[in-house]
Structure formats: C-alpha cells, structure tokens
Tab-separated table of C-alpha atoms in Angstrom:
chain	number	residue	atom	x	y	z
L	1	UNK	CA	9.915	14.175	-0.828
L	2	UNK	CA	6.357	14.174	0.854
L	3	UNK	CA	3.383	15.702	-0.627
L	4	UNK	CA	-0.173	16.150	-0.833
L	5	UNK	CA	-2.496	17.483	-2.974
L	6	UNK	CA	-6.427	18.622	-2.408
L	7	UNK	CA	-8.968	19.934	-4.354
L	8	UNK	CA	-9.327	23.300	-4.564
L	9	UNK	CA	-12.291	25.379	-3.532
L	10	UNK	CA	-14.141	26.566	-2.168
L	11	UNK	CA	-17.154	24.199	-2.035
L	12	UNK	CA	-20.329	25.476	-1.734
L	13	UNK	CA	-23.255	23.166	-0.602
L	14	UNK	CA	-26.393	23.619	0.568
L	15	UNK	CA	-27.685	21.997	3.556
L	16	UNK	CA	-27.981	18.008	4.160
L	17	UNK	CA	-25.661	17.606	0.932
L	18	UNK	CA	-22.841	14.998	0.536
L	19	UNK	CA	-19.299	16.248	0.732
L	20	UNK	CA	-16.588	14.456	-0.387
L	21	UNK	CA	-12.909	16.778	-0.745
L	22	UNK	CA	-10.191	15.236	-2.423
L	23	UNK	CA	-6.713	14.356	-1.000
L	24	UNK	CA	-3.553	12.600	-2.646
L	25	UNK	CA	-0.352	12.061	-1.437
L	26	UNK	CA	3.207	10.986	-2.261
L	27	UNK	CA	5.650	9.966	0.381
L	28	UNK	CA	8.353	7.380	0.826
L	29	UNK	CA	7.444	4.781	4.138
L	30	UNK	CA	4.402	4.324	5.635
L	31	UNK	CA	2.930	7.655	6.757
L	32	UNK	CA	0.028	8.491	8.979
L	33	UNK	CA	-2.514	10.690	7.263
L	34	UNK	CA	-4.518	13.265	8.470
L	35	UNK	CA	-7.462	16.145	8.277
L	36	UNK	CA	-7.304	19.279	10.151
L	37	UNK	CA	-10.024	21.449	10.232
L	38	UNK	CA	-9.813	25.500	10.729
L	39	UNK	CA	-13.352	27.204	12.018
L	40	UNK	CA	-13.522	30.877	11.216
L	41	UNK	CA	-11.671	32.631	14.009
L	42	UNK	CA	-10.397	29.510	15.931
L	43	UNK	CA	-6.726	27.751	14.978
L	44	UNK	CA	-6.379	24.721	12.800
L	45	UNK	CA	-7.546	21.735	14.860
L	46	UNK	CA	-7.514	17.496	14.219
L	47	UNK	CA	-10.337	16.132	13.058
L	48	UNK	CA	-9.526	12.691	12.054
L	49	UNK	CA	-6.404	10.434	11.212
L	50	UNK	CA	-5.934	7.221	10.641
L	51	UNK	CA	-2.392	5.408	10.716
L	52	UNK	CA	-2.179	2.506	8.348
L	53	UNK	CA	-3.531	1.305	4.830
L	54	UNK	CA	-7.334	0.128	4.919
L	55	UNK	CA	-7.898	2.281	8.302
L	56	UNK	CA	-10.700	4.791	9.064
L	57	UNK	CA	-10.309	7.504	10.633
L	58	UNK	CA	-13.806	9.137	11.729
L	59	UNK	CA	-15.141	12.029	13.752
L	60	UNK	CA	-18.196	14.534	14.068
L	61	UNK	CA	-19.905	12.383	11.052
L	62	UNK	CA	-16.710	13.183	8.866
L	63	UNK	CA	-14.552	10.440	7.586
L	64	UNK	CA	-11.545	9.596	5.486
L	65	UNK	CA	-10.047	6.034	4.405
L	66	UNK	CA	-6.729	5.379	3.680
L	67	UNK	CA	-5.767	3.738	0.826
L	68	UNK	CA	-2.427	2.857	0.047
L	69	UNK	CA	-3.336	1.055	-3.738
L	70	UNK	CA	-4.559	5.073	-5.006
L	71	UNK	CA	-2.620	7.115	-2.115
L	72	UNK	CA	-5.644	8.817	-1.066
L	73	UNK	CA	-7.450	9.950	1.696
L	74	UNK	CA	-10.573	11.423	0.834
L	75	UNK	CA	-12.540	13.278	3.253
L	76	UNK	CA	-16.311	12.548	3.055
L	77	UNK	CA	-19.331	13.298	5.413
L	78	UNK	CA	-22.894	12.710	4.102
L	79	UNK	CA	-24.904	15.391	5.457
L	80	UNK	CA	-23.548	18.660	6.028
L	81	UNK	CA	-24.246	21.134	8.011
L	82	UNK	CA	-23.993	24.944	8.008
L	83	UNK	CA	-21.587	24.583	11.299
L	84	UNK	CA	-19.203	22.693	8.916
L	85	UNK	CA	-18.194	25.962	7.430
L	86	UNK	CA	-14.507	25.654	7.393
L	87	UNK	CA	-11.030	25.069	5.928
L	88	UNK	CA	-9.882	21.750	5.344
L	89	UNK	CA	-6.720	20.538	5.671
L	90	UNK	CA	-5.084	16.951	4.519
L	91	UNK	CA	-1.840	16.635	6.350
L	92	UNK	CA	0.752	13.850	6.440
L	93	UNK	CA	3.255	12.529	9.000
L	94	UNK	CA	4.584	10.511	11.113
L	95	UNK	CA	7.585	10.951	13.042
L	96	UNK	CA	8.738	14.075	10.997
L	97	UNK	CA	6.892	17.595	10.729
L	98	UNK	CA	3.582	17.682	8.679
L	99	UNK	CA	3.396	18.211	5.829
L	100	UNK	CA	-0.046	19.947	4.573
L	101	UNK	CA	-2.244	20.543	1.585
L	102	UNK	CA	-3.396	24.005	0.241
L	103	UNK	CA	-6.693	23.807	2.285
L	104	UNK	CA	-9.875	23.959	0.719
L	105	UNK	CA	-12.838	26.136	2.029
L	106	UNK	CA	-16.065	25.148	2.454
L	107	UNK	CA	-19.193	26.828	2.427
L	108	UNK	CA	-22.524	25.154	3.959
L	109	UNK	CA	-25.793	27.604	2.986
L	110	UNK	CA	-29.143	26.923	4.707
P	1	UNK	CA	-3.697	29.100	29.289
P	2	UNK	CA	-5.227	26.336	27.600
P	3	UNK	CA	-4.171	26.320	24.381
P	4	UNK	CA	-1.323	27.984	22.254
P	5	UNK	CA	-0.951	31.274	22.176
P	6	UNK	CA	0.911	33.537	19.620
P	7	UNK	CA	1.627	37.400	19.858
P	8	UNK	CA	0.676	39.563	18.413
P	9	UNK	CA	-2.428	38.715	16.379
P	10	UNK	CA	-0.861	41.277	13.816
P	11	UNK	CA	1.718	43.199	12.622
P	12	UNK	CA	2.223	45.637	10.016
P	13	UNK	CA	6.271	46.753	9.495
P	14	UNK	CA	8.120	48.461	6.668
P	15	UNK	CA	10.508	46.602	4.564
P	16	UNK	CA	13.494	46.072	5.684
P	17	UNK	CA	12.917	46.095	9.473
P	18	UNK	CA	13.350	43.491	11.770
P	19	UNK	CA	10.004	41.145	13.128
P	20	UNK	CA	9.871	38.924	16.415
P	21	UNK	CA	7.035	36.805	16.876
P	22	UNK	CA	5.939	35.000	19.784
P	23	UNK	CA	4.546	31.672	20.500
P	24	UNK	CA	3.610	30.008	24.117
P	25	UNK	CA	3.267	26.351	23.286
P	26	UNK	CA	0.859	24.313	25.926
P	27	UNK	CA	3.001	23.365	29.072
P	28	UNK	CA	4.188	20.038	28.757
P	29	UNK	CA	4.851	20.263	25.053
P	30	UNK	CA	7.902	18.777	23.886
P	31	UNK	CA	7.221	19.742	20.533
P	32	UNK	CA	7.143	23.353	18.989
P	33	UNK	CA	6.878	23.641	15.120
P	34	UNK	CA	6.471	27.308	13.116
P	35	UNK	CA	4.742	26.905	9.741
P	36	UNK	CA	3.723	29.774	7.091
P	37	UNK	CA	0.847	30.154	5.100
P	38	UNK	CA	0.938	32.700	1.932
P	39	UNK	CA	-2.488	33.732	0.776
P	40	UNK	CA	-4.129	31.232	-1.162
P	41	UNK	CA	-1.135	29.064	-0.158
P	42	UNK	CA	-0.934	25.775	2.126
P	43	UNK	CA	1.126	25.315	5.361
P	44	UNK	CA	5.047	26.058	4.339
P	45	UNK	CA	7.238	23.785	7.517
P	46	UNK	CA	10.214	26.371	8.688
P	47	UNK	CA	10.966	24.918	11.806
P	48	UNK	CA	10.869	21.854	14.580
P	49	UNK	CA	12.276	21.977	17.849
P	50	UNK	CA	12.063	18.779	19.944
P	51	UNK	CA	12.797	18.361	23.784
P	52	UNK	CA	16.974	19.562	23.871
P	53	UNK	CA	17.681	18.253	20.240
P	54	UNK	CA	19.070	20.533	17.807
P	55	UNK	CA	16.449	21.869	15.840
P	56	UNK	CA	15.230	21.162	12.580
P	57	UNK	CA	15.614	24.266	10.711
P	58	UNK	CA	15.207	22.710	6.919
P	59	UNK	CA	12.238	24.682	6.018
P	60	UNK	CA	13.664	28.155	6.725
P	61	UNK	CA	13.738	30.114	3.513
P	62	UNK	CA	16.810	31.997	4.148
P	63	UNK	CA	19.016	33.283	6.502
P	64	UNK	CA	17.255	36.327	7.565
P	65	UNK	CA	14.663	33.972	9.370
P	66	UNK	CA	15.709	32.096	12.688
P	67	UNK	CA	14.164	30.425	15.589
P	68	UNK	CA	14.682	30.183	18.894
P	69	UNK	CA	13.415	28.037	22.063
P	70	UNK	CA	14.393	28.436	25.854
P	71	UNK	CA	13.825	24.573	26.921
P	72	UNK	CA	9.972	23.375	26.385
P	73	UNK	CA	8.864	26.851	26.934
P	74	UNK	CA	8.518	29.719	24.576
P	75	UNK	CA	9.837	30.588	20.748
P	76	UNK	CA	10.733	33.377	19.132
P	77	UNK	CA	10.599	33.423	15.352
P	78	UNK	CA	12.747	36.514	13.890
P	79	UNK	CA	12.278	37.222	10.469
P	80	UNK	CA	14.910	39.861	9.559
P	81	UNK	CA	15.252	43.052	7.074
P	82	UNK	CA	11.519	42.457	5.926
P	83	UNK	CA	10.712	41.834	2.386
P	84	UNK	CA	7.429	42.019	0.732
P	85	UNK	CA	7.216	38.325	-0.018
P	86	UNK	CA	7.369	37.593	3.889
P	87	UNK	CA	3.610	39.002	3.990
P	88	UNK	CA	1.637	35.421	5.651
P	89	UNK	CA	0.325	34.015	8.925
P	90	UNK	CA	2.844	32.408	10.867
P	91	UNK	CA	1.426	29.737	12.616
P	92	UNK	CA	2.823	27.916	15.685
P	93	UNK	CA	1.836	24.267	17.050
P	94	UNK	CA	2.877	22.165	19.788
P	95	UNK	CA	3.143	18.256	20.366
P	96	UNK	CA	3.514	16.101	22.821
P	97	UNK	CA	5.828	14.090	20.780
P	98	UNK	CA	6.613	14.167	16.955
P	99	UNK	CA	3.041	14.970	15.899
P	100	UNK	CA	2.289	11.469	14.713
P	101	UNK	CA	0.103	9.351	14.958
P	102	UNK	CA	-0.292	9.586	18.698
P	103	UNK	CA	0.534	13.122	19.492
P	104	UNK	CA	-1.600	15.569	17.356
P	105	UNK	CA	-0.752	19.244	16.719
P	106	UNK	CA	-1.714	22.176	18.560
P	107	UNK	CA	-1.800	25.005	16.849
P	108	UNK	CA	-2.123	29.100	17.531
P	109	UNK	CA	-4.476	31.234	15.902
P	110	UNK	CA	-1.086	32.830	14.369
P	111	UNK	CA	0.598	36.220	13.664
P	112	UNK	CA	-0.797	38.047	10.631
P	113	UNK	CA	2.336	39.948	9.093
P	114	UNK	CA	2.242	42.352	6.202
P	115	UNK	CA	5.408	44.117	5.285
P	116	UNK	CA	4.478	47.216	3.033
C-alpha cells in the first residue's frame, strides 16, 4: 500500500539557515504529493503540492520537487525564519484519502 | 464559520465509556475525512465520506469506532467502551472533492481525548 516516510525531529535552526526535511514515499500509480504545515495552535494547513514527476510545488519561500527516479519530495526553503516554527507534514494522494508522514517539528531560534 | 470546526477541544473519560465527537465541515464540502494522531505518531486515516456514497470506513481500528454523516453536513465519530490506547487527537478535514490534487484538505484544530 501507500506510504511515506520523513525525517524525524525536531530540527532546530537558527535564523537565515537552510532547511531541507526529508520525505520518501511508496505508492502504486501516479500520486500527487504534498506538505502540510501545522502552526502552534492553528490546524494542519497546505502549503505546497505538486502533481506529477519533475513538478514544483512552491509557496511562502518553501519548496519541494517531485521526483519519481528516488520517490522523494523533499521540502527545502533557504532562509528560515523564526515564524516557520511548525510541524511538517508530507502527505500523499490523489483520488483516495491521504496518506501522511509522522510530522517533523521544527524549531527556528533568533 | 469559516473554517472546520470540531467539539470539544477536549475530553477526558474513563475507560470503558462511550465518546462522541463532533465535526462541522465548511459548507459546501463534499468531502469529510476523520484521521488520528497518537503522540509522537503521524496521521492514522479511519474514515471518508463522499457526497451520498457509502463511506469508506477501511481505516477504523475496530468495531467499537463508527462514523456517521447527515448529507454534506455534520459527523459524528463514536468511539465506544474507551480503552487506554484510544488516547490521540482526532482530527477532521473537509474537501471539496477527493482531496487531490485540486481540492486540498481542510482540517479542524481536533478533539484531544485521553481515556484514564
């Protein structure tokens, strides 16, 4: 069946730092493949997606590519902020429920 | 309201009593999914319900959870006679469609239960 697998955290990183937070996946077809984001206190949310191999999904400076030949989807964002304090979920899909990764915290420190 | 909303925030119950939890997708939803999240544990899928299709109840654990959903409107999630392991957030989400590519989820802030 469907899977996906992230690093686990949390990540701590000072201010202005590169991110990058790991994501495989296994699945049968051609999923879509996501992030979801969860701010303290606020429900998980979309951040990006991106729907076929080679595509890039990208929002709020974050993005992911998806690449079929290593079944990842990494997310990356070069300059973080402490407002990027979250948990990060990979998620994929398509036209059946999600299915989600562990979630990995991060931690942004001025 | 704007967004989905799930009562209550929490819930503490003894083991071996009966739960309901509430979510209120977004109007217009066709899509409702319940998911569950253990501590240090990533989204577990229980159950999809889609328009007036019969839902897809593959991820419920056992039979002392069910689901139900009055047309596009609000679900119940009834976990009953309690057990310790039940202790997570239930989260809800809504859709517009299948929660592809084109209709994102929607989620709840969720129901915190602990069953002591």
């Amino acid at each position: 069946g469907n899977s996906v697998t992230q690093m686990e955290g949390p990540v701590t990183l000072s201010e202005e730092a590169f991110l990058t937070i790991n994501c495989t996946y296994t699945a049968t077809g051609y999923p879509s493949l996501f992030w979801y984001v969860q701010y303290p206190g606020e429900g998980l949310q979309l951040l990006l997606k991106a729907t076929k191999a080679d595509d890039k999904g990208s929002n709020k400076g974050f993005e992911a590519t998806y690449r079929k030949e290593t079944t990842s989807f990494h997310l990356e964002k070069g300059s973080v902020q402490v407002s990027d304090s979250a948990v990060y979920f990979c998620a994929l899909g398509g036209n059946t429920p999600l299915v989600f990764g562990k979630g990995t915290r991060l931690s942004v420190i001025a | 309201g704007a967004g989905v909303s799930q009562s209550p925030s929490n819930k503490v119950t003894e083991k071996g009593k009966d739960v309901e939890l509430r979510c209120d997708p977004i109007s217009g939803h066709t899509a409702l999914y319940w998911y569950r999240q253990r501590l240090g544990q990533g989204l577990e899928f229980l159950i999809y319900f889609q328009g007036n299709s019969a839902p897809d109840k593959s991820g419920l654990p056992s039979d002392r959870f069910s689901a139900e959903r009055t047309g596009e409107s609000v679900s119940t999630l009834t976990i009953q006679r309690t057990q310790q392991e039940d202790s997570a957030v239930y989260l809800c989400a809504s859709s517009l469609g299948t929660g592809g590519s084109n209709s994102p989820l929607h989620f709840g802030n969720g129901t915190r239960l602990t069953v002591t």
